[in-house]
Amino acid sequence: MADKIRISDVAKFDGQEVVVEGWLYNKRSSGKLHFLQVRDGSATIQCVVFQGEVEPSVFEDAAELGQESAIRLRGIVREDARSPLGFEIGVIDIEVVHQSESYPITPKEHGTAFLMDNRHLWLRSARQQAIMKVRSTIVKACRDYFDSNDFLLVDAPIFTPASCEGTSTLFETDYFDEKAYLTQSGQLYMEAAAMAFGKVYCFGPTFRAEKSKTRRHLTEFWMIEPEVAYMDLQGDMDLAEDFISFVVQRVLEERRTELESLERDIAPLERTLKPFPRISYSEAHEMLKAEGIAHTWGDDFGAEDETVLANKFDRPVIVHRYPAACKAFYMKADPENEKLALCMDVLAPEGYGEIIGGGQREDDLNTLQEKLSEHGLDAAPFEWFLDLRRYGSVPHAGFGLGIERTVAWLCGLPHVRETIAFPRLLQRLYP
RNA sequence: UCCGUCGUAGCUCAGCCGGCAGAGCAAGUGGCUGUUAACCACUGGGUCGUAGGUUCGAGUCCUACCGACGGAGCCA
């Protein structure tokens, strides 16, 4: 009985008879030969059906296979220099598990709208498989980093009673005749968890109902958010750069093949090592002015501003101490200049923009209460959050990293919609 | 929400100054023992986004609406 193998393991079975279970990715025929490109999710391998080597019925079945037909095939692994894998399979027998006809995604070019309508099938394409594999590795690396640095995973709720930041538009749902909102960040809950466990992180989906229609926005996206007690802004920036360096280097180690198939230029990723350059908001403002870009001190940076700033450095850049007015209410004011917040953003290179936002949190009860009212927020839903400042309040800091933007950056993709299996966009709820 | 571009075969597109609806791929049939988005020959395939309007005549010109894409703003 032949071994059932994953195609990615084929090198271990040179000269042996094996069984592969997969789908027909593409087929080319030449009279008495059929070349079947078979994928099983791990890789794709060419399987050769020669009329002189198989039963007539097998050769006939091979001739009639449609794209994406499900097949279980048996054959001999053999080395072949012409194969990208270095191996191909000489077919002995084929079992047609399911005959597929008129598969919509042909080996020709397609438009984005059509491919998104067929996202459930598009995921079978080589390029999408490479992206999903990089994403999986990024997520694993993020978890490994925090798990191995003494952080505790604490899951934040998805239903929340009020806005976390008071800045963005939330999805409203009916929660047993009460209003509930889909979370836009787990951060406030992580602050509570940090006071309980010291070093914590959460990883989950977050939701924004903003009508953003750009290449860097989804209405549902995944964020990983560490929060640490007794940590200040300096420590927060140290953590962010150490974390990003780790994740990027892990992806380079484990997913080089996928990055190459995506034609990603590896050089900028290889330079992504700590320390990252750190500039203040005011320095960034001056840099923009020096470039002849109109920017008013006090305004947040736009997408184009971020790109110009990032292009001045060869690795991610940390911008710290933004004006408090353009940041969330819970940011701690800079004791050296009350107009500034002890916050920081990490801007990815090559125009990928903000991948991390974070900072030191306000830990004084009275100041936090004042900021809530300054932002026009009702204090009642935040009483539990204020309790954290009543019972053993300490300096603490954290940040959130957007997974999709990180995947887009590392894969070199022009749009975040391909970084998640089933993207949720302004105009996209299907499939 | 604002600005711009585009809606023609299953898919990607061409269709000029308004005059018979086209190509490639996919599908079907046949051919080829080493193909690499294989190739060659043949066949079938259309509510030209929707609704009005102008005209002898509209895929083509005009108006409105719908949808998609790109950008801005908002945000991560």
Coordinates of C-alpha atoms (C1' of nucleotides) in Angstrom, one line a residue:
Chain A
M1 CA 0.0 0.0 0.0
A2 CA 1.5 3.3 -1.1
D3 CA 2.0 6.1 1.4
K4 CA -0.4 9.1 1.3
I5 CA 1.7 12.2 1.2
R6 CA 1.5 16.0 1.2
I7 CA 3.0 17.4 -2.0
S8 CA 5.4 19.6 0.0
D9 CA 7.0 16.5 1.4
V10 CA 7.6 14.9 -2.0
A11 CA 11.4 15.1 -1.8
K12 CA 11.4 12.5 1.0
F13 CA 9.7 10.0 -1.3
D14 CA 12.0 10.0 -4.4
G15 CA 11.6 6.7 -6.3
Q16 CA 8.7 5.6 -4.2
E17 CA 5.0 4.9 -5.0
V18 CA 2.8 7.5 -3.3
V19 CA -0.8 8.6 -3.1
V20 CA -1.7 12.3 -3.5
E21 CA -5.2 13.7 -2.7
G22 CA -5.9 17.0 -4.3
W23 CA -7.4 19.1 -7.1
L24 CA -6.5 19.6 -10.7
Y25 CA -5.0 23.1 -11.0
N26 CA -4.4 23.0 -14.7
K27 CA -3.9 20.5 -17.5
R28 CA -1.9 20.3 -20.7
S29 CA -2.3 17.5 -23.2
S30 CA -0.2 16.3 -26.0
G31 CA -1.7 13.3 -27.8
K32 CA -0.5 10.4 -25.8
L33 CA 0.5 12.5 -22.8
H34 CA -1.5 14.4 -20.1
F35 CA 0.4 16.8 -17.8
L36 CA -1.8 17.3 -14.7
Q37 CA -0.8 20.2 -12.4
V38 CA -2.2 18.9 -9.1
R39 CA -2.4 20.9 -5.9
D40 CA -3.2 19.7 -2.4
G41 CA -2.9 23.0 -0.5
S42 CA 0.7 22.4 0.5
A43 CA 2.2 22.7 -3.0
T44 CA 1.5 22.0 -6.7
I45 CA 3.2 19.2 -8.6
Q46 CA 3.1 18.0 -12.2
C47 CA 1.8 14.5 -12.7
V48 CA 2.4 12.8 -16.0
V49 CA -0.1 10.4 -17.5
F50 CA 1.5 8.5 -20.4
Q51 CA -0.9 6.4 -22.5
G52 CA 1.6 3.5 -22.7
E53 CA 1.9 3.3 -18.9
V54 CA -1.7 3.3 -17.6
E55 CA -5.0 1.5 -18.2
P56 CA -7.0 2.9 -21.1
S57 CA -9.8 4.0 -18.8
V58 CA -7.3 6.0 -16.6
F59 CA -5.9 7.8 -19.7
E60 CA -9.5 8.5 -20.8
D61 CA -10.4 9.9 -17.3
A62 CA -7.4 12.1 -17.4
A63 CA -8.4 13.5 -20.7
E64 CA -11.8 14.5 -19.4
L65 CA -10.8 16.1 -16.1
G66 CA -12.0 19.7 -15.8
Q67 CA -10.1 22.4 -13.9
E68 CA -10.4 22.0 -10.1
S69 CA -11.7 18.4 -10.3
A70 CA -11.0 16.5 -7.1
I71 CA -8.7 13.5 -7.7
R72 CA -6.9 10.9 -5.7
L73 CA -3.9 9.6 -7.7
R74 CA -1.2 7.0 -7.3
G75 CA 2.2 7.2 -8.9
I76 CA 6.0 7.1 -8.7
V77 CA 7.9 10.1 -7.5
R78 CA 10.8 10.9 -9.7
E79 CA 13.4 13.7 -9.9
D80 CA 13.0 16.1 -12.8
A81 CA 15.1 19.2 -13.4
R82 CA 12.3 20.9 -15.3
S83 CA 10.0 20.9 -12.3
P84 CA 10.0 23.9 -9.9
L85 CA 9.8 21.4 -7.0
G86 CA 12.6 19.3 -8.5
F87 CA 10.2 16.4 -8.7
E88 CA 7.2 15.1 -10.7
I89 CA 4.9 12.1 -10.4
G90 CA 4.6 9.3 -13.0
V91 CA 0.9 8.4 -12.7
I92 CA -0.2 4.8 -12.3
D93 CA -3.8 5.3 -11.4
I94 CA -6.4 8.1 -10.9
E95 CA -9.6 8.0 -8.9
V96 CA -11.9 10.9 -9.9
V97 CA -13.4 11.9 -6.5
H98 CA -15.4 14.7 -8.2
Q99 CA -15.5 15.9 -11.8
S100 CA -15.6 19.7 -11.9
E101 CA -16.9 21.5 -15.0
S102 CA -16.6 25.1 -16.2
Y103 CA -14.6 26.4 -13.3
P104 CA -15.1 30.2 -13.3
I105 CA -11.6 31.3 -12.6
T106 CA -9.6 30.4 -15.8
P107 CA -5.9 30.6 -16.2
K108 CA -6.4 34.0 -17.9
E109 CA -6.6 37.4 -16.3
H110 CA -9.6 38.5 -14.3
G111 CA -10.9 41.8 -12.8
T112 CA -10.9 42.5 -9.1
A113 CA -14.7 42.6 -8.8
F114 CA -15.1 39.2 -10.4
L115 CA -12.4 37.6 -8.3
M116 CA -13.9 39.1 -5.1
D117 CA -17.3 37.7 -6.0
N118 CA -15.6 34.4 -6.4
R119 CA -13.3 34.9 -3.4
H120 CA -14.3 31.4 -2.1
L121 CA -12.7 29.9 -5.2
W122 CA -10.0 32.6 -5.7
L123 CA -8.4 31.3 -2.5
R124 CA -7.3 28.2 -4.5
S125 CA -5.1 30.3 -6.8
A126 CA -1.3 30.2 -6.3
R127 CA -0.9 33.9 -5.4
Q128 CA -3.7 33.8 -2.8
Q129 CA -2.3 30.7 -1.3
A130 CA 1.1 32.4 -0.9
I131 CA -0.5 35.4 0.8
M132 CA -2.6 33.3 3.2
K133 CA 0.6 31.3 4.1
V134 CA 2.5 34.5 4.9
R135 CA -0.5 35.8 6.9
S136 CA -0.6 32.5 8.9
T137 CA 3.1 32.8 9.7
I138 CA 2.8 36.5 10.7
V139 CA 0.0 35.6 13.2
K140 CA 2.0 32.7 14.6
A141 CA 5.1 34.9 14.9
C142 CA 3.1 37.6 16.8
R143 CA 1.7 35.0 19.2
D144 CA 5.1 33.4 19.7
Y145 CA 6.7 36.7 20.4
F146 CA 4.3 37.6 23.2
D147 CA 3.9 34.0 24.5
S148 CA 7.7 33.6 24.9
N149 CA 8.1 37.1 26.5
D150 CA 5.9 36.3 29.5
F151 CA 2.7 38.0 28.2
L152 CA -0.6 36.4 29.1
L153 CA -3.2 36.1 26.4
V154 CA -6.5 37.7 27.6
D155 CA -9.3 37.8 25.1
A156 CA -11.3 41.0 24.9
P157 CA -15.1 41.1 24.3
I158 CA -16.5 41.7 20.8
F159 CA -19.8 43.3 22.1
T160 CA -19.1 46.5 24.0
P161 CA -21.5 48.9 25.7
A162 CA -19.9 52.0 24.4
S163 CA -17.2 53.4 22.1
C164 CA -13.7 52.6 23.2
E165 CA -12.2 55.8 21.9
G166 CA -15.1 58.0 21.0
T167 CA -13.5 58.9 17.7
S168 CA -14.7 56.5 15.1
T169 CA -18.1 55.2 13.9
L170 CA -19.1 51.9 15.3
F171 CA -21.4 49.1 14.2
E172 CA -24.5 49.1 16.3
T173 CA -26.4 45.9 17.2
D174 CA -29.5 45.0 19.1
Y175 CA -28.5 43.3 22.3
F176 CA -31.7 42.1 23.9
D177 CA -33.4 45.5 23.5
E178 CA -30.2 47.3 24.6
K179 CA -27.7 48.9 22.3
A180 CA -24.4 47.2 21.9
Y181 CA -21.5 48.0 19.6
L182 CA -18.9 45.8 17.9
T183 CA -15.5 46.5 19.4
Q184 CA -13.2 48.9 17.7
S185 CA -10.3 47.9 20.0
G186 CA -9.6 45.6 22.9
Q187 CA -7.4 48.2 24.5
L188 CA -9.5 49.4 27.5
Y189 CA -10.1 45.8 28.5
M190 CA -6.4 45.1 28.2
E191 CA -5.7 48.0 30.6
A192 CA -7.8 46.2 33.2
A193 CA -6.1 42.9 32.4
A194 CA -2.6 44.5 32.7
M195 CA -3.5 45.7 36.2
A196 CA -4.4 42.1 37.0
F197 CA -1.5 40.2 35.2
G198 CA 1.2 42.8 34.4
K199 CA 1.9 41.9 30.8
V200 CA -1.0 40.9 28.6
Y201 CA -2.1 40.9 25.0
C202 CA -5.3 40.2 23.0
F203 CA -5.7 39.2 19.4
G204 CA -9.0 39.3 17.6
P205 CA -11.2 41.0 15.1
T206 CA -12.1 44.7 15.4
F207 CA -14.8 46.7 13.6
R208 CA -15.0 50.2 12.2
A209 CA -18.2 51.5 10.5
E210 CA -16.4 54.4 8.8
K211 CA -17.1 54.8 5.1
S212 CA -13.5 54.5 4.3
K213 CA -12.8 53.6 0.7
T214 CA -9.1 53.2 0.4
R215 CA -6.5 50.5 -0.2
R216 CA -5.7 50.4 3.5
H217 CA -9.1 50.0 5.1
L218 CA -11.4 47.1 5.9
T219 CA -14.6 47.3 8.1
E220 CA -13.5 44.2 9.9
F221 CA -9.8 43.7 10.6
W222 CA -7.6 41.9 13.1
M223 CA -5.5 43.6 15.6
I224 CA -3.0 42.3 18.2
E225 CA -2.8 44.6 21.3
P226 CA -0.2 44.2 24.1
E227 CA -0.5 46.2 27.3
V228 CA 2.1 46.4 30.0
A229 CA 1.9 47.8 33.6
Y230 CA 4.7 49.9 34.8
M231 CA 5.8 50.7 31.3
D232 CA 6.3 54.2 29.9
L233 CA 6.4 55.6 26.3
Q234 CA 10.1 54.8 25.9
G235 CA 9.5 51.1 26.9
D236 CA 6.5 51.0 24.5
M237 CA 8.6 52.1 21.6
D238 CA 11.3 49.6 22.6
L239 CA 8.7 46.8 22.7
A240 CA 7.2 47.8 19.3
E241 CA 10.5 47.8 17.4
D242 CA 11.7 44.5 19.0
F243 CA 8.3 42.9 18.2
I244 CA 8.2 44.1 14.5
S245 CA 11.9 43.1 13.9
F246 CA 11.1 39.6 15.3
V247 CA 8.0 39.1 13.2
V248 CA 9.7 40.3 9.9
Q249 CA 12.7 38.1 10.4
R250 CA 10.6 35.1 11.2
V251 CA 8.6 35.6 8.0
L252 CA 11.9 35.9 6.0
E253 CA 13.1 32.6 7.6
E254 CA 9.9 30.6 7.0
R255 CA 8.2 32.1 3.9
R256 CA 10.9 33.1 1.5
T257 CA 9.5 30.9 -1.2
E258 CA 6.1 32.6 -0.9
L259 CA 7.6 36.1 -0.9
E260 CA 9.5 35.2 -4.0
S261 CA 6.4 33.9 -5.8
L262 CA 4.7 37.2 -4.9
E263 CA 7.8 38.9 -6.5
R264 CA 8.3 40.8 -3.2
D265 CA 11.6 42.7 -3.1
I266 CA 13.2 41.1 0.0
A267 CA 15.9 43.8 0.6
P268 CA 13.7 46.3 2.5
L269 CA 12.5 43.5 4.7
E270 CA 16.0 42.3 5.5
R271 CA 16.8 45.9 6.7
T272 CA 13.9 45.8 9.2
L273 CA 16.1 45.4 12.3
K274 CA 16.0 47.4 15.5
P275 CA 16.7 50.1 16.4
F276 CA 14.2 52.0 14.3
P277 CA 14.6 55.7 13.8
R278 CA 12.4 57.8 16.2
I279 CA 11.3 61.3 15.4
S280 CA 8.8 63.5 17.2
Y281 CA 5.6 64.8 15.6
S282 CA 7.2 68.3 15.5
E283 CA 10.3 67.0 13.7
A284 CA 8.1 65.1 11.3
H285 CA 6.1 68.3 10.7
E286 CA 9.4 70.2 9.9
M287 CA 10.5 67.4 7.6
L288 CA 7.3 67.7 5.6
K289 CA 7.7 71.5 5.3
A290 CA 11.3 71.0 4.1
E291 CA 9.9 68.8 1.4
G292 CA 7.6 71.6 0.3
I293 CA 4.4 69.9 1.6
A294 CA 1.8 72.1 3.2
H295 CA 1.1 70.7 6.6
T296 CA -0.4 72.6 9.6
W297 CA 1.1 71.9 13.0
G298 CA -1.7 70.3 15.0
D299 CA -3.3 68.3 12.1
D300 CA -2.8 64.6 11.9
F301 CA -0.8 63.2 9.0
G302 CA -2.6 62.1 5.8
A303 CA -1.8 59.0 3.8
E304 CA 0.5 61.0 1.4
D305 CA 2.3 62.7 4.4
E306 CA 3.0 59.3 6.0
T307 CA 4.4 58.0 2.7
V308 CA 6.8 61.0 2.3
L309 CA 8.0 60.6 5.9
A310 CA 8.5 56.9 5.7
N311 CA 10.4 57.3 2.4
K312 CA 13.1 59.2 4.3
F313 CA 14.1 56.1 6.2
D314 CA 15.3 52.6 5.2
R315 CA 13.2 50.8 7.8
P316 CA 10.0 51.5 9.8
V317 CA 10.0 54.9 11.6
I318 CA 8.5 55.7 14.9
V319 CA 6.7 59.1 15.2
H320 CA 6.0 60.1 18.8
R321 CA 4.4 62.9 20.8
Y322 CA 1.5 63.9 18.5
P323 CA -0.7 66.9 19.5
A324 CA -3.1 65.6 22.2
A325 CA -6.0 67.1 20.2
C326 CA -5.7 64.5 17.4
K327 CA -5.4 61.5 19.7
A328 CA -7.8 59.5 21.8
F329 CA -8.9 60.7 25.3
Y330 CA -6.9 58.1 27.3
M331 CA -3.5 59.2 26.0
K332 CA -1.3 60.6 28.8
A333 CA -0.1 64.2 28.3
D334 CA 3.6 64.9 28.0
P335 CA 4.6 66.5 31.3
E336 CA 7.1 68.6 29.4
N337 CA 4.4 70.0 27.1
E338 CA 0.8 69.5 28.0
K339 CA -0.3 70.1 24.3
L340 CA 1.5 66.8 23.4
A341 CA 0.4 63.2 24.0
L342 CA 2.8 60.4 25.0
C343 CA 1.8 58.4 22.0
M344 CA 3.6 56.8 19.1
D345 CA 2.8 55.5 15.6
V346 CA 5.0 53.1 13.7
L347 CA 5.0 53.9 9.9
A348 CA 5.9 51.0 7.6
P349 CA 8.2 51.8 4.7
E350 CA 7.2 51.9 1.0
G351 CA 4.0 53.8 1.5
Y352 CA 2.3 51.1 3.7
G353 CA 1.5 53.7 6.4
E354 CA 0.6 53.3 10.0
I355 CA 0.9 49.7 11.1
I356 CA 1.1 50.4 14.9
G357 CA -0.6 53.0 17.0
G358 CA -0.1 53.2 20.8
G359 CA 1.3 55.0 23.7
Q360 CA 1.3 55.6 27.4
R361 CA -2.1 55.8 29.1
E362 CA -3.4 58.5 31.4
D363 CA -3.2 57.0 34.9
D364 CA -4.5 59.9 37.0
L365 CA -8.2 59.8 37.9
N366 CA -9.0 63.5 37.8
T367 CA -7.1 64.1 34.6
L368 CA -8.9 61.2 32.9
Q369 CA -12.3 62.4 34.0
E370 CA -11.5 65.9 32.6
K371 CA -10.4 64.4 29.3
L372 CA -13.6 62.4 29.0
S373 CA -15.7 65.5 29.3
E374 CA -13.4 67.4 27.0
H375 CA -14.1 64.7 24.4
G376 CA -17.8 65.0 25.0
L377 CA -18.0 61.4 26.4
D378 CA -20.5 60.3 29.1
A379 CA -18.5 59.0 32.1
A380 CA -21.1 56.4 33.1
P381 CA -20.0 53.6 30.7
F382 CA -16.4 54.2 31.6
E383 CA -16.8 53.9 35.4
W384 CA -15.1 50.5 35.4
F385 CA -12.3 52.0 33.4
L386 CA -12.0 54.9 35.9
D387 CA -11.8 52.3 38.7
L388 CA -8.4 51.2 37.3
R389 CA -7.3 54.7 38.4
R390 CA -8.9 54.4 41.8
Y391 CA -7.4 51.2 42.9
G392 CA -3.6 50.9 42.4
S393 CA -3.1 53.0 39.3
V394 CA 0.3 52.8 37.8
P395 CA 2.0 54.1 34.6
H396 CA 1.2 51.7 31.7
A397 CA 1.5 51.6 28.0
G398 CA 0.6 49.5 25.0
F399 CA -0.1 49.5 21.3
G400 CA -2.2 47.8 18.6
L401 CA -0.7 46.3 15.4
G402 CA -3.0 45.9 12.4
I403 CA -2.5 42.5 10.9
E404 CA -3.8 43.2 7.4
R405 CA -1.6 46.2 6.9
T406 CA 1.3 44.2 8.1
V407 CA 0.5 41.4 5.7
A408 CA 0.1 43.9 2.8
W409 CA 3.5 45.4 3.7
L410 CA 5.4 42.1 4.0
C411 CA 3.8 40.7 0.8
G412 CA 4.2 43.9 -1.1
L413 CA 0.4 44.1 -2.0
P414 CA -1.2 47.2 -3.3
H415 CA -4.5 46.7 -1.3
V416 CA -5.4 45.1 2.1
R417 CA -8.4 43.3 0.6
E418 CA -6.2 40.3 -0.5
T419 CA -4.6 40.0 3.0
I420 CA -7.6 38.3 4.6
A421 CA -9.6 35.3 3.3
F422 CA -13.0 36.9 3.3
P423 CA -12.6 40.7 3.4
R424 CA -15.3 43.0 4.7
L425 CA -15.4 46.3 2.9
L426 CA -17.7 49.2 2.4
Q427 CA -19.3 47.5 -0.6
R428 CA -18.5 43.9 0.2
L429 CA -20.3 41.5 2.5
Y430 CA -20.3 38.5 0.1
P431 CA -19.2 35.8 0.0
Chain B
rU1 C1' -19.9 61.9 1.9
rC2 C1' -16.9 64.3 -2.3
rC3 C1' -14.0 64.0 -7.1
rG4 C1' -12.7 60.9 -11.3
rU5 C1' -12.9 56.5 -14.6
rC6 C1' -15.6 52.5 -16.4
rG7 C1' -20.3 49.0 -17.3
rU8 C1' -20.4 44.9 -24.7
rA9 C1' -20.2 36.6 -24.8
rG10 C1' -18.8 32.6 -18.6
rC11 C1' -13.9 35.9 -18.1
rU12 C1' -10.5 40.0 -20.1
rC13 C1' -11.4 43.5 -23.7
rA14 C1' -11.9 45.9 -29.0
rG15 C1' -15.9 48.2 -31.5
rC16 C1' -13.2 54.8 -35.4
rC17 C1' -17.3 60.3 -37.7
rG18 C1' -24.3 57.0 -35.6
rG19 C1' -25.1 52.3 -40.6
rC20 C1' -24.9 43.6 -40.5
rA21 C1' -22.1 42.3 -32.8
rG22 C1' -16.1 41.2 -32.8
rA23 C1' -11.2 38.9 -30.7
rG24 C1' -8.4 36.1 -27.1
rC25 C1' -9.3 32.8 -23.1
rA26 C1' -13.0 29.3 -21.1
rA27 C1' -16.7 25.4 -23.0
rG28 C1' -17.6 21.4 -27.1
rU29 C1' -15.3 18.3 -31.3
rG30 C1' -10.8 16.6 -33.7
rG31 C1' -5.1 16.4 -33.9
rC32 C1' -0.1 16.0 -31.6
rU33 C1' 5.0 11.4 -26.7
rG34 C1' 7.6 16.5 -22.7
rU35 C1' 3.8 20.4 -22.2
rU36 C1' 5.1 25.1 -18.8
rA37 C1' -1.1 30.9 -19.0
rA38 C1' 1.1 24.5 -24.2
rC39 C1' -0.1 24.6 -29.4
rC40 C1' -3.1 23.8 -34.3
rA41 C1' -8.1 23.3 -36.8
rC42 C1' -13.3 23.6 -36.4
rU43 C1' -18.2 24.5 -33.5
rG44 C1' -21.7 26.8 -30.2
rG45 C1' -22.2 31.2 -27.3
rG46 C1' -25.1 38.4 -26.8
rU47 C1' -31.7 41.8 -23.0
rC48 C1' -24.3 46.0 -25.5
rG49 C1' -25.9 47.8 -16.7
rU50 C1' -31.3 49.9 -16.2
rA51 C1' -35.1 53.5 -17.8
rG52 C1' -36.2 57.4 -20.8
rG53 C1' -34.8 60.8 -24.9
rU54 C1' -32.7 62.6 -29.9
rU55 C1' -32.6 60.2 -34.9
rC56 C1' -34.8 57.1 -41.0
rG57 C1' -31.4 54.3 -37.9
rA58 C1' -28.1 54.1 -31.1
rG59 C1' -23.2 49.5 -28.4
rU60 C1' -21.9 54.6 -30.2
rC61 C1' -25.0 61.0 -28.9
rC62 C1' -28.1 63.3 -24.4
rU63 C1' -30.5 62.8 -19.3
rA64 C1' -31.4 60.2 -14.9
rC65 C1' -30.6 56.0 -11.9
rC66 C1' -27.9 51.5 -10.4
rG67 C1' -23.3 49.0 -9.9
rA68 C1' -17.9 48.4 -10.0
rC69 C1' -13.0 50.5 -9.8
rG70 C1' -9.4 54.4 -8.4
rG71 C1' -8.4 58.6 -5.2
rA72 C1' -9.7 62.1 -1.1
rG73 C1' -11.7 62.7 3.7
rC74 C1' -12.4 59.7 8.2
rC75 C1' -9.5 56.0 10.5
rA76 C1' -5.6 51.2 12.0

